[in-house]
Structure formats: structure tokens, C-alpha cells
Amino acid sequence: MSALKKMLFSSIGKKYIMAVSGLGLVGFLVTHLAANLLLLTGNPDLLNGYGAGLKSTLGPLFYPAEAALVGLFLVHIILAIYINVAGKKAARPIGYAKAQRGKGGESKFGLAGSNMLITGGLLAFFLVVHLWQVRYQVQFGSKFRTMLNGEQVGDLYRYCDEIFASPLMVVFYVGVMLFLGLHLRHGFWSAIQSLGAMKPEWSKSIHALGLIIAILFAVGFLIIPIWMHFGMAARLFQ
Amino acid sequence: MANKNFKLEIWRQDGPNTEGKFETFNIEINEHASFLEMLDQLNEDIMNEGGRPVEFDSDCREGICGSCGCMVNGAAHGPERETAVCQLHMRTFQNGETITVEPFRAKAFPIVRDLVVDRNAFDRIQEKGGYISVNTGPKPDANAIKIGKQRADEAMDAATCIGCGACVAACPNASASLFVGARLKHFGLLPQGAPERGRRTLRMVEQMDDEGFGACSNIGECEAVCPKGISISAIGHMKRDYLFANLGFHK
Ligand code: HEM
Ligand code: FES
């Protein structure tokens, strides 16, 4: 085995990849949230224009970029399952009879840290539903098309407006965003530690920063369905 | 000096390949007895009745050798922090409490009998680089090699690891990262260990994986159960050094 392959396939290397892919996904979320907040303005052209603009700006690179993003998700998910299901089972085939009890202190043996597979799994399920909704239905269906500057584009705004009229969809989206928050609450700090980039003195601050990031993303995203459901843009801006 | 009564649920297993099960005992004991003294008394009672005593490991009984260790009520070394189970006392428990005692569990720590597990995997990791290579000769001058106070302290903190295996037992993934990290940090930070820093890291990590320990998910329960309170910053040190060793920054 080459030295690089050996490193990446080691228990530590797998976590380097987990961390880099996780942080890559956080990077994607930054752009995704920034774009989606355009929905709050109530002006359909802004997000529709952003979507169309992304495609024309990236040009031939659009599909490779999209494939890279899908790849990032797949790598993250496959390794997550490998480490947390197969790896766990292999390293401790017979578990404890008495439920393990955390001893407190700095331990992250809590809600966020112990449930990464569950919160992540929900995100994966959401991802499939979400892609089917905004990618397949809007971009490949004929119902949600609109004209912008003389060109036909996907009407993302109207699509979101329609699905968020349903309280059930609002609850679903809001719920998933809370899980995203939990995932990032442990995930951000964990990624820095996995990469060996944590100075001991930083640990507390990075863990706190993880909380801030988790809240920013969860609240940033979950506000959108609520906002649209109650027609806040129309109430405030018109 | 009151006596207390306890109900004990203890894991009994005859050998590595036999089925085990919990056996229930009742015991009355002075509350200032240590946990292992309590097991000693239990064993006398069992032997007086002609039974097979409960096997468990111990040696120094003062928290410095790393021989003892078992799960007490779901926590490695029991509920007290920075305490090996030999230093745990029965006054920690409520009168009448049921106490569950299980062996450490990990693929790499096969059960020998009852609460005794085979921790030779740690020795094999240690053999891959938990030492420094020096030429023998006259004893060097004590202060010939200068080491900064902070660096010496950090290395010493890592060096307090007694190799008991509680970190593995408490880790949801049965990872040995804290043990290996502590060894690597101890030797890597000191000038005596620096010449072999990269090689040591690669060899010890490879052995750790070969022994079948799991990956680290950064939960930190290892630090919480460590009788010496070794910080997971040792794991961060290992992750960094492993990268640097692979990139050739450390020989
Ligand atoms: C929005 C999408 C996602 C983001 C931003 C994200 C982010 C992260 C980050 C930053 C980490 C820390 C990496 C580390 O521990 O070193 C992480 C860990 C993890 N992620 Fe995700 N993730 C996402 C989606 C998913 C999905 C879909 C799954 C599906 C199973 C998942 C499962 C996990 C698991 C199990 C861990 C812990 C791995 C371990 O420490 O053993 N994540 N994630
Ligand atoms: S018997 Fe030596 S540390 Fe417990």
C-alpha cells in the first residue's frame, strides 16, 4: 500500500476525511444559507436570478461542481456509517449489559455527540426529499418555470411559497434544521479536533464557536419556512 | 464507621470462549473499605462456602500501576473521577444500592475470566515505540539537556498514563486513542524522544489499528474516566503528529 493510501485508510485518516468533508459541507451551507435568505425579501426574482446566475456563471463547470458536492456528501455518509456501525461493532462485538454512564467534565458523551449517526441520518433522508423537491420538480418539471430577463428559469420562489403553505412541510423543515443544529454542535468542534488543529487552550472557545455556528445555521434555515408560511414579507414590506 | 449493605451483580465467565452471565451476591461491609477490599471479602465468603472466587486484576492498590479496572455501574473505574477502582471506596455508594460490575469490553481486550481481561494489545503497541533508543554509557549530566518548563509539564502530564485501559472501555468505539496519544505526546515533546518522533508515531498508530481498536469520534469520555485525568489534547497531538509524520515533517 502506498504511504498516502495507508494514511487515509487508517483509523486516523478516515477521520481526516470525515472532518474535511464535514467542513466542506459547512462551507456549502454558508453559500446555501446566504442564497436562501433571499427568500425573506419576498422578491421572487432575487433567488430565481441567483439560481439561474449560478448556472450561467459556472457554465460548463456547473455539473462537475454539483457532482463534487454530491461526492462530498457520499464520502461523508459512507465513512460515517463505516466508522459508527461496522467499526463500532468490530471494535466491541459484545456491548455492556449496564447502560454506560458519562462521567461528566469535558466529555461530549451527550445529546449531540452521541447521536451523530441519527442526526446525520435524518439529514441524509431530508437531503433526498429536498433534492427531489427543489432540484427535480423545479428544474426538470414544467410546472414551476418562469421568465426572468427574457429567459426561462426555475421558479424556486413560487415553489417554496407553495410547499410552505402546508403546516406539515413547515414542521418537517423546522424539525430537520434543529437536527442540523445538533449535528453541527458536535461536528464543528469534532472536525477541528480530528484534524489535530486544536490547541488545548482553544478547545473551550472552539466548542463555544460550534454552538454559535449550530444556532446560526439552524435558526437561519428554519426561519425561512416559518417566514413564508405566515407571509411575513408581504406583511412587512408591502 | 458504619457498615453498609450492597447487592452486587457481578459478571461471571469461566474462560475466553465460554458464555458469561451475571451472578448476584449480597454483602455487608465497612463503608471505608475500598472497592477491591470489598471484593476480597466477597471472595473469602465465596471460598468459605466452597465456591470459585471472582477473579479480578490488581497489584499496587494505590492507583499507580494500572492493573486494576472494571466497569462499576456503567462507568470505567466507577463513579469517582480521576480514581482507579482500587482507590474507590464503598462510602461512595448508598446503603442498600445495587452495584453492577462488568469487565472492560473491547475486541482487543478479550476476557480471560470474570473481570480479568487480556490487555497485552497495549504492550504490543508499546513495543512499537513507547521508548527512546539511547546508547548506554555514563549517566549524562542532569541538566545537560534544557527543556522548557511548559513543555516538561505537558510531557509529564501525558507520562502519567498507567495503561489501565479505561479509555478503551469507556469509548463508544473502543478506541485506544487516548492511550496511544498520551504515549506519543510524552515522548514526542521531549528532546530525547524527538529523533524518532515520526517513526514512532507511524508504528504505534499502525499497531493500534492492527489490534482492532476503533476510530475516535471525539466524545471525550476517555478523558472523563482516566484515573490520571489525561486530556484529549493528547489525541489532538497524535492526529497532528500522524499527519506530520506522513508528510515527512517528523522523521
Ligand atoms: C448538511 C450536511 C452535513 C454537515 C454540514 C455535516 C458536518 C459534519 C462535521 C463537521 C462533522 C465532524 C467531523 C469529525 O468528527 O471529524 C460531522 C461528523 C459526522 N457526520 Fe456529518 N454533516 C452533514 C451530513 C451528514 C449526513 C447526511 C450524515 C449521514 C449519516 C452524517 C453523519 C455524520 C457522523 C456519523 C459524524 C460523526 C463521525 C464520527 O465522529 O465518528 N453527516 N458531520
Ligand atoms: S491496582 Fe494498581 S492502579 Fe489499581
Coordinates of C-alpha atoms and ligand atoms in Angstrom, one line a residue:
Chain A
M1 CA 0.0 0.0 0.0
S2 CA 1.3 3.4 -0.8
A3 CA 2.0 5.7 2.2
L4 CA -0.8 8.1 1.3
K5 CA -3.3 5.3 0.9
K6 CA -2.2 3.8 4.2
M7 CA -2.6 7.1 5.9
L8 CA -6.1 7.7 4.5
F9 CA -7.3 4.2 5.3
S10 CA -6.0 4.2 8.9
S11 CA -8.5 5.0 11.7
I12 CA -7.0 8.5 12.0
G13 CA -7.0 9.1 8.2
K14 CA -10.7 8.2 7.9
K15 CA -11.4 10.9 10.5
Y16 CA -9.3 13.4 8.5
I17 CA -11.6 12.7 5.6
M18 CA -14.7 12.9 7.8
A19 CA -13.6 16.2 9.1
V20 CA -12.6 17.7 5.7
S21 CA -15.8 16.5 4.1
G22 CA -17.8 17.8 7.1
L23 CA -16.2 21.2 6.9
G24 CA -16.6 21.2 3.2
L25 CA -20.3 20.7 3.7
V26 CA -20.4 23.5 6.2
G27 CA -18.8 25.7 3.6
F28 CA -21.6 24.7 1.2
L29 CA -24.1 25.6 3.9
V30 CA -22.7 29.1 4.1
T31 CA -23.4 29.8 0.4
H32 CA -26.7 27.9 0.6
L33 CA -28.0 29.8 3.6
A34 CA -26.9 33.2 2.1
A35 CA -28.8 32.5 -1.1
N36 CA -31.9 31.1 0.6
L37 CA -32.2 34.2 2.9
L38 CA -33.1 36.0 -0.3
L39 CA -36.4 34.3 0.0
L40 CA -37.1 36.5 3.0
T41 CA -37.3 39.6 0.8
G42 CA -40.5 38.4 -0.8
N43 CA -39.0 39.3 -4.2
P44 CA -39.1 36.1 -6.4
D45 CA -36.5 37.5 -8.9
L46 CA -33.7 37.5 -6.3
L47 CA -33.4 33.8 -5.6
N48 CA -34.6 32.8 -9.1
G49 CA -31.9 35.0 -10.5
Y50 CA -29.3 33.6 -8.2
G51 CA -30.2 30.1 -9.3
A52 CA -30.0 31.0 -12.9
G53 CA -26.9 33.1 -12.4
L54 CA -25.1 30.2 -10.7
K55 CA -25.7 28.1 -13.7
S56 CA -24.5 30.6 -16.2
T57 CA -21.5 31.8 -14.2
L58 CA -20.2 28.3 -13.6
G59 CA -21.0 27.4 -17.2
P60 CA -19.6 24.0 -18.1
L61 CA -18.3 23.7 -14.6
F62 CA -21.9 23.6 -13.1
Y63 CA -22.4 19.9 -13.4
P64 CA -18.9 18.9 -12.2
A65 CA -19.4 21.3 -9.2
E66 CA -22.7 19.7 -8.4
A67 CA -21.1 16.2 -8.8
A68 CA -18.3 17.2 -6.4
L69 CA -20.9 18.3 -3.8
V70 CA -22.8 15.0 -4.2
G71 CA -19.4 13.3 -3.8
L72 CA -18.7 15.2 -0.6
F73 CA -22.0 14.1 0.9
L74 CA -21.4 10.5 -0.2
V75 CA -17.9 10.3 1.2
H76 CA -19.1 11.8 4.5
I77 CA -22.1 9.5 4.7
I78 CA -20.3 6.3 3.7
L79 CA -17.5 6.9 6.2
A80 CA -19.9 7.9 8.9
I81 CA -21.7 4.6 8.6
Y82 CA -18.5 2.7 8.3
I83 CA -17.0 4.2 11.5
N84 CA -20.2 4.2 13.5
V85 CA -21.8 0.9 12.6
A86 CA -19.2 -1.6 11.2
G87 CA -16.3 -0.1 13.0
K88 CA -18.1 0.1 16.3
K89 CA -19.3 -3.5 16.0
A90 CA -15.9 -4.7 15.1
A91 CA -14.1 -3.0 18.0
R92 CA -16.7 -4.0 20.6
P93 CA -18.6 -7.0 19.4
I94 CA -20.3 -7.6 22.8
G95 CA -21.6 -4.5 24.5
Y96 CA -22.1 -3.7 28.1
A97 CA -25.1 -5.1 29.9
K98 CA -25.5 -2.0 32.1
A99 CA -26.0 1.2 30.1
Q100 CA -22.9 3.3 30.0
R101 CA -22.9 6.4 32.2
G102 CA -21.0 9.5 31.3
K103 CA -18.6 10.8 34.0
G104 CA -19.1 14.5 33.1
G105 CA -16.4 17.1 32.8
E106 CA -15.3 17.9 29.3
S107 CA -16.9 14.7 28.0
K108 CA -19.1 15.2 25.0
F109 CA -21.0 12.0 25.8
G110 CA -24.3 13.8 25.5
L111 CA -27.2 14.5 23.2
A112 CA -25.2 16.0 20.2
G113 CA -22.0 13.9 20.5
S114 CA -23.6 10.5 20.9
N115 CA -26.3 10.9 18.2
M116 CA -24.2 12.0 15.2
L117 CA -25.4 9.0 13.2
I118 CA -29.0 9.7 14.0
T119 CA -28.9 13.4 13.3
G120 CA -26.8 12.8 10.2
G121 CA -29.1 10.0 9.0
L122 CA -32.1 12.4 9.3
L123 CA -30.1 14.9 7.3
A124 CA -29.5 12.3 4.6
F125 CA -33.2 11.4 4.4
F126 CA -34.0 15.1 4.3
L127 CA -31.5 15.6 1.5
V128 CA -33.2 13.0 -0.7
V129 CA -36.6 14.6 -0.2
H130 CA -35.2 18.1 -0.5
L131 CA -33.4 17.3 -3.8
W132 CA -36.4 15.7 -5.2
Q133 CA -38.4 18.8 -4.4
V134 CA -36.2 21.7 -5.4
R135 CA -33.9 20.0 -7.9
Y136 CA -36.1 17.6 -9.7
Q137 CA -39.5 19.2 -9.5
V138 CA -38.4 22.7 -10.1
Q139 CA -35.6 22.2 -12.7
F140 CA -36.9 19.3 -14.6
G141 CA -40.7 19.6 -14.2
S142 CA -42.7 22.1 -16.3
K143 CA -45.0 23.4 -13.6
F144 CA -42.5 25.7 -11.9
R145 CA -41.0 27.7 -14.7
T146 CA -41.0 31.4 -15.0
M147 CA -39.5 34.1 -17.2
L148 CA -36.7 36.3 -15.9
N149 CA -34.9 38.9 -18.1
G150 CA -36.3 37.1 -21.2
E151 CA -35.0 33.7 -20.2
Q152 CA -36.9 30.7 -18.8
V153 CA -35.7 29.8 -15.3
G154 CA -36.9 27.6 -12.4
D155 CA -39.4 29.4 -10.2
L156 CA -37.8 28.5 -6.9
Y157 CA -39.6 31.2 -5.0
R158 CA -43.1 30.1 -6.0
Y159 CA -42.2 26.5 -5.3
C160 CA -41.1 27.3 -1.8
D161 CA -44.1 29.6 -1.3
E162 CA -46.4 26.7 -2.2
I163 CA -44.8 23.9 -0.2
F164 CA -44.5 26.1 2.9
A165 CA -48.2 26.9 2.8
S166 CA -48.5 23.4 4.3
P167 CA -48.0 23.4 8.1
L168 CA -46.7 19.8 7.8
M169 CA -43.9 20.9 5.5
V170 CA -43.0 23.7 7.8
V171 CA -42.8 21.4 10.8
F172 CA -40.7 18.9 8.7
Y173 CA -38.2 21.6 7.6
V174 CA -38.0 23.2 11.0
G175 CA -37.5 19.8 12.7
V176 CA -34.7 18.8 10.3
M177 CA -33.0 22.1 10.9
L178 CA -33.0 21.5 14.6
F179 CA -31.2 18.2 13.9
L180 CA -28.8 20.1 11.7
G181 CA -28.0 22.3 14.7
L182 CA -27.4 19.3 16.9
H183 CA -25.1 17.8 14.2
L184 CA -23.0 20.9 13.9
R185 CA -23.0 21.4 17.7
H186 CA -20.7 18.4 18.0
G187 CA -19.5 18.3 14.4
F188 CA -17.6 21.6 14.1
W189 CA -15.5 21.1 17.2
S190 CA -15.0 17.5 16.4
A191 CA -13.7 18.3 12.9
I192 CA -11.0 20.7 14.3
Q193 CA -10.0 18.0 16.8
S194 CA -9.9 15.3 14.2
L195 CA -7.5 17.3 12.1
G196 CA -5.2 17.8 15.0
A197 CA -5.7 21.5 14.6
M198 CA -6.8 22.1 18.1
K199 CA -4.5 23.8 20.5
P200 CA -5.5 22.7 24.0
E201 CA -6.1 26.3 25.0
W202 CA -8.6 26.7 22.1
S203 CA -10.8 23.7 22.9
K204 CA -13.3 25.6 25.0
S205 CA -13.6 28.5 22.6
I206 CA -13.9 26.2 19.6
H207 CA -16.6 24.3 21.3
A208 CA -18.4 27.5 22.0
L209 CA -17.9 28.6 18.4
G210 CA -19.5 25.3 17.4
L211 CA -22.6 26.2 19.4
I212 CA -22.8 29.6 17.7
I213 CA -22.4 28.1 14.3
A214 CA -25.0 25.5 15.1
I215 CA -27.5 28.1 16.3
L216 CA -26.8 30.4 13.3
F217 CA -27.4 27.7 10.7
A218 CA -30.4 26.1 12.5
V219 CA -32.1 29.5 13.1
G220 CA -31.1 30.9 9.7
F221 CA -32.6 28.0 7.8
L222 CA -35.7 27.3 10.0
I223 CA -36.8 30.9 9.9
I224 CA -37.4 30.7 6.1
P225 CA -40.3 28.2 6.1
I226 CA -42.0 30.0 9.1
W227 CA -41.5 33.3 7.4
M228 CA -43.0 32.2 4.2
H229 CA -45.9 30.3 5.8
F230 CA -47.0 33.4 7.6
G231 CA -46.4 35.6 4.5
M232 CA -44.1 37.9 6.6
A233 CA -42.6 39.6 3.5
A234 CA -46.0 40.8 2.3
R235 CA -46.9 42.0 5.8
L236 CA -43.6 43.8 6.4
F237 CA -42.5 45.1 3.1
Q238 CA -45.7 46.0 1.2
Chain B
M1 CA -17.5 3.5 60.9
A2 CA -20.8 2.2 59.8
N3 CA -21.3 -0.9 57.8
K4 CA -23.3 -0.8 54.6
N5 CA -25.2 -3.5 52.7
F6 CA -24.9 -3.9 49.0
K7 CA -26.4 -6.1 46.3
L8 CA -23.7 -7.0 43.8
E9 CA -24.4 -8.1 40.2
I10 CA -21.1 -9.4 39.0
W11 CA -20.2 -10.8 35.6
R12 CA -19.0 -14.4 35.8
Q13 CA -17.4 -16.1 32.9
D14 CA -15.2 -19.2 33.1
G15 CA -13.0 -18.6 30.2
P16 CA -12.4 -16.6 27.0
N17 CA -14.7 -18.8 24.9
T18 CA -17.5 -19.6 27.3
E19 CA -20.8 -17.8 27.8
G20 CA -20.9 -15.5 30.8
K21 CA -23.7 -14.2 33.0
F22 CA -24.4 -12.0 36.0
E23 CA -24.4 -13.6 39.4
T24 CA -26.0 -11.9 42.4
F25 CA -24.3 -11.5 45.8
N26 CA -25.2 -9.7 49.0
I27 CA -22.5 -8.3 51.2
E28 CA -22.2 -6.2 54.3
I29 CA -19.0 -4.2 54.6
N30 CA -17.4 -1.3 56.4
E31 CA -18.1 1.8 54.3
H32 CA -14.4 2.8 54.4
A33 CA -13.3 -0.4 52.7
S34 CA -12.0 0.1 49.2
F35 CA -13.9 -1.5 46.3
L36 CA -11.3 -4.2 45.9
E37 CA -11.2 -4.9 49.6
M38 CA -14.9 -5.4 49.3
L39 CA -14.3 -7.9 46.5
D40 CA -11.6 -9.6 48.7
Q41 CA -14.1 -10.1 51.4
L42 CA -16.7 -11.4 49.0
N43 CA -14.2 -13.9 47.7
E44 CA -13.4 -15.1 51.3
D45 CA -17.1 -15.6 51.8
I46 CA -17.4 -17.5 48.5
M47 CA -14.4 -19.7 49.2
N48 CA -15.7 -20.5 52.7
E49 CA -18.7 -21.9 51.0
G50 CA -16.6 -23.8 48.5
G51 CA -17.3 -21.7 45.5
R52 CA -15.0 -20.2 42.8
P53 CA -13.9 -16.7 43.8
V54 CA -14.4 -13.7 41.5
E55 CA -11.3 -13.1 39.5
F56 CA -10.1 -9.5 39.1
D57 CA -6.8 -7.8 38.5
S58 CA -4.9 -5.6 40.9
D59 CA -1.4 -5.0 42.1
C60 CA -0.4 -1.8 43.7
R61 CA -3.8 -0.8 45.0
E62 CA -2.7 2.8 45.2
G63 CA -3.7 3.9 41.7
I64 CA -0.3 3.9 40.1
C65 CA 0.2 0.5 38.4
G66 CA -2.7 0.3 36.0
S67 CA -3.5 -3.4 36.8
C68 CA -7.0 -2.9 38.2
G69 CA -10.0 -1.9 36.2
C70 CA -13.6 -2.9 35.6
M71 CA -16.9 -1.3 34.9
V72 CA -18.8 -0.3 38.0
N73 CA -22.4 0.8 37.4
G74 CA -21.7 1.5 33.8
A75 CA -18.6 3.6 34.3
A76 CA -15.0 2.6 33.9
H77 CA -13.4 2.5 37.4
G78 CA -16.7 3.5 38.9
P79 CA -18.4 6.8 39.5
E80 CA -15.5 8.9 41.0
R81 CA -13.4 11.0 38.7
E82 CA -9.6 10.6 38.5
T83 CA -9.9 7.5 40.6
A84 CA -8.8 4.0 39.7
V85 CA -11.1 1.3 41.0
C86 CA -8.6 0.3 43.7
Q87 CA -8.9 3.8 45.1
L88 CA -12.6 3.8 45.0
H89 CA -14.3 3.4 48.4
M90 CA -17.6 1.9 49.5
R91 CA -18.6 5.2 51.1
T92 CA -19.2 6.5 47.6
F93 CA -22.3 4.2 47.4
Q94 CA -25.6 4.4 49.1
N95 CA -26.6 1.8 51.7
G96 CA -28.7 -0.8 50.0
E97 CA -27.6 0.1 46.5
T98 CA -27.3 -2.5 43.7
I99 CA -23.8 -2.3 42.2
T100 CA -23.2 -3.8 38.7
V101 CA -19.7 -5.0 38.0
E102 CA -18.6 -5.9 34.4
P103 CA -15.3 -6.4 32.7
F104 CA -13.9 -3.9 30.3
R105 CA -15.2 -4.8 26.9
A106 CA -13.4 -4.5 23.6
K107 CA -12.4 -6.9 20.8
A108 CA -8.8 -6.1 21.5
F109 CA -9.3 -6.8 25.3
P110 CA -10.5 -10.4 25.3
I111 CA -12.0 -11.6 28.6
V112 CA -9.8 -14.1 30.4
R113 CA -12.1 -14.9 33.3
D114 CA -14.7 -12.9 35.2
L115 CA -13.4 -9.3 35.4
V116 CA -9.9 -10.1 34.1
V117 CA -9.2 -9.0 30.5
D118 CA -6.1 -9.5 28.4
R119 CA -4.6 -6.1 27.8
N120 CA -1.5 -7.3 26.0
A121 CA -2.6 -5.3 23.0
F122 CA -1.3 -2.2 24.9
D123 CA 2.1 -3.9 25.4
R124 CA 2.4 -4.7 21.7
I125 CA 1.6 -1.1 20.9
Q126 CA 4.2 0.0 23.5
E127 CA 6.8 -2.3 21.9
K128 CA 6.4 -0.4 18.6
G129 CA 7.9 2.8 20.0
G130 CA 6.9 3.6 23.6
Y131 CA 10.6 4.0 24.5
I132 CA 13.6 6.0 23.4
S133 CA 16.7 4.5 21.8
V134 CA 19.9 5.6 23.6
N135 CA 23.4 4.4 23.7
T136 CA 24.4 3.1 27.0
G137 CA 27.3 4.8 28.7
P138 CA 28.0 7.0 31.7
K139 CA 25.0 8.8 33.1
P140 CA 24.6 12.2 31.4
D141 CA 24.6 15.4 33.5
A142 CA 21.1 16.0 34.9
N143 CA 20.8 19.5 33.3
A144 CA 22.8 18.9 30.1
I145 CA 19.6 18.9 28.0
K146 CA 17.5 22.0 28.6
I147 CA 13.7 21.6 28.5
G148 CA 11.3 24.4 28.9
K149 CA 9.0 24.3 32.0
Q150 CA 5.8 24.2 30.0
R151 CA 7.0 21.5 27.6
A152 CA 8.3 19.4 30.5
D153 CA 4.9 19.8 32.3
E154 CA 2.9 18.8 29.2
A155 CA 5.1 15.7 28.6
M156 CA 4.9 14.8 32.3
D157 CA 1.1 15.1 32.3
A158 CA 1.0 12.6 29.3
A159 CA 3.5 10.4 31.0
T160 CA 1.2 9.8 34.0
C161 CA -0.7 7.3 31.9
I162 CA -0.8 4.0 33.8
G163 CA -2.0 2.0 30.8
C164 CA -5.1 0.6 32.6
G165 CA -7.3 0.6 29.5
A166 CA -10.2 2.5 31.0
C167 CA -10.1 4.9 28.0
V168 CA -10.8 2.0 25.7
A169 CA -13.5 0.6 28.0
A170 CA -15.4 3.9 28.1
C171 CA -15.1 4.9 24.5
P172 CA -18.2 4.2 22.5
N173 CA -15.9 3.0 19.6
A174 CA -13.5 1.1 21.9
S175 CA -10.7 3.4 20.6
A176 CA -7.2 3.4 22.1
S177 CA -6.6 6.9 21.0
L178 CA -6.0 8.4 24.5
F179 CA -3.5 5.7 25.5
V180 CA -1.5 6.0 22.2
G181 CA -1.9 9.8 22.2
A182 CA -0.5 10.0 25.7
R183 CA 2.5 7.9 24.8
L184 CA 3.2 9.8 21.6
K185 CA 2.9 13.2 23.4
H186 CA 5.1 12.1 26.3
F187 CA 8.0 11.0 24.0
G188 CA 7.4 13.4 21.2
L189 CA 7.6 16.6 23.2
L190 CA 10.9 15.8 24.8
P191 CA 14.2 16.2 23.1
Q192 CA 15.2 12.6 24.0
G193 CA 12.2 11.3 22.0
A194 CA 12.4 13.8 19.1
P195 CA 14.8 11.9 16.8
E196 CA 12.3 9.0 16.5
R197 CA 9.2 11.1 16.6
G198 CA 7.8 10.3 13.1
R199 CA 8.7 6.7 13.0
R200 CA 7.3 6.1 16.5
T201 CA 4.0 7.7 15.5
L202 CA 3.6 5.7 12.3
R203 CA 4.5 2.4 14.0
M204 CA 2.4 2.9 17.1
V205 CA -0.7 4.0 15.2
E206 CA -0.4 1.1 12.8
Q207 CA -0.2 -1.3 15.7
M208 CA -3.2 0.3 17.3
D209 CA -5.2 -0.3 14.2
D210 CA -3.9 -3.8 13.7
E211 CA -5.0 -4.7 17.3
G212 CA -8.6 -3.9 16.3
F213 CA -9.3 -0.8 18.3
G214 CA -11.9 1.6 16.9
A215 CA -11.7 5.1 15.5
C216 CA -12.0 8.2 17.7
S217 CA -15.3 10.1 17.5
N218 CA -14.1 12.9 19.8
I219 CA -16.6 12.1 22.5
G220 CA -14.1 12.6 25.3
E221 CA -15.4 10.0 27.7
C222 CA -11.9 8.6 27.8
E223 CA -10.7 11.8 29.5
A224 CA -13.6 11.7 31.9
V225 CA -12.8 8.1 33.1
C226 CA -9.0 8.4 33.0
P227 CA -7.7 7.8 36.6
K228 CA -4.9 10.3 35.8
G229 CA -7.2 12.8 34.1
I230 CA -5.2 12.8 30.9
S231 CA -6.6 15.3 28.5
I232 CA -7.8 14.5 25.0
S233 CA -5.4 17.2 23.8
A234 CA -3.1 14.1 23.7
I235 CA -5.4 12.7 21.0
G236 CA -5.1 16.0 19.1
H237 CA -1.4 15.7 19.4
M238 CA -1.5 12.2 17.9
K239 CA -3.7 13.4 15.0
R240 CA -1.3 16.3 14.2
D241 CA 1.8 14.1 14.6
Y242 CA 0.4 11.4 12.4
L243 CA -0.2 13.9 9.6
F244 CA 3.3 15.5 10.1
A245 CA 4.9 12.0 10.1
N246 CA 3.2 11.1 6.9
L247 CA 4.2 14.4 5.3
G248 CA 7.7 13.8 6.3
F249 CA 8.0 16.8 8.7
H250 CA 8.9 14.4 11.5
K251 CA 11.5 11.7 10.8
Ligands
HEM1 C1 -25.6 19.3 6.0 C2 -24.9 18.3 6.0 C3 -23.8 17.9 6.9 C4 -22.8 18.7 7.5 C5 -22.6 20.1 7.4 C6 -22.0 17.8 8.3 C7 -20.9 18.1 9.1 C8 -20.2 17.3 9.9 C9 -19.0 17.6 10.6 C10 -18.3 19.0 10.5 C11 -18.6 16.5 11.3 C12 -17.4 16.4 12.2 C13 -16.3 15.6 11.5 C14 -15.4 14.9 12.6 O1 -16.0 14.3 13.5 O2 -14.2 14.9 12.5 C15 -19.5 15.5 11.0 C16 -19.5 14.3 11.6 C17 -20.4 13.3 11.4 N1 -21.4 13.3 10.4 FE1 -21.9 14.9 9.3 N2 -22.5 16.5 8.3 C18 -23.6 16.5 7.4 C19 -24.3 15.5 6.9 C20 -24.2 14.2 7.5 C21 -25.0 13.1 7.0 C22 -26.0 13.2 5.8 C23 -24.7 12.1 7.7 C24 -25.3 10.7 7.5 C25 -25.2 9.6 8.1 C26 -23.7 12.5 8.7 C27 -23.1 11.7 9.7 C28 -22.0 12.1 10.5 C29 -21.5 11.3 11.6 C30 -22.0 9.9 12.0 C31 -20.4 12.0 12.1 C32 -19.5 11.6 13.3 C33 -18.4 10.8 12.8 C34 -17.5 10.3 13.9 O3 -17.0 11.1 14.6 O4 -17.4 9.1 14.1 N3 -23.4 13.8 8.5 N4 -20.5 16.0 10.2
FES2 S1 -4.1 -1.8 41.4 FE1 -2.6 -0.5 40.7 S2 -3.7 1.1 39.8 FE2 -5.3 -0.1 40.8

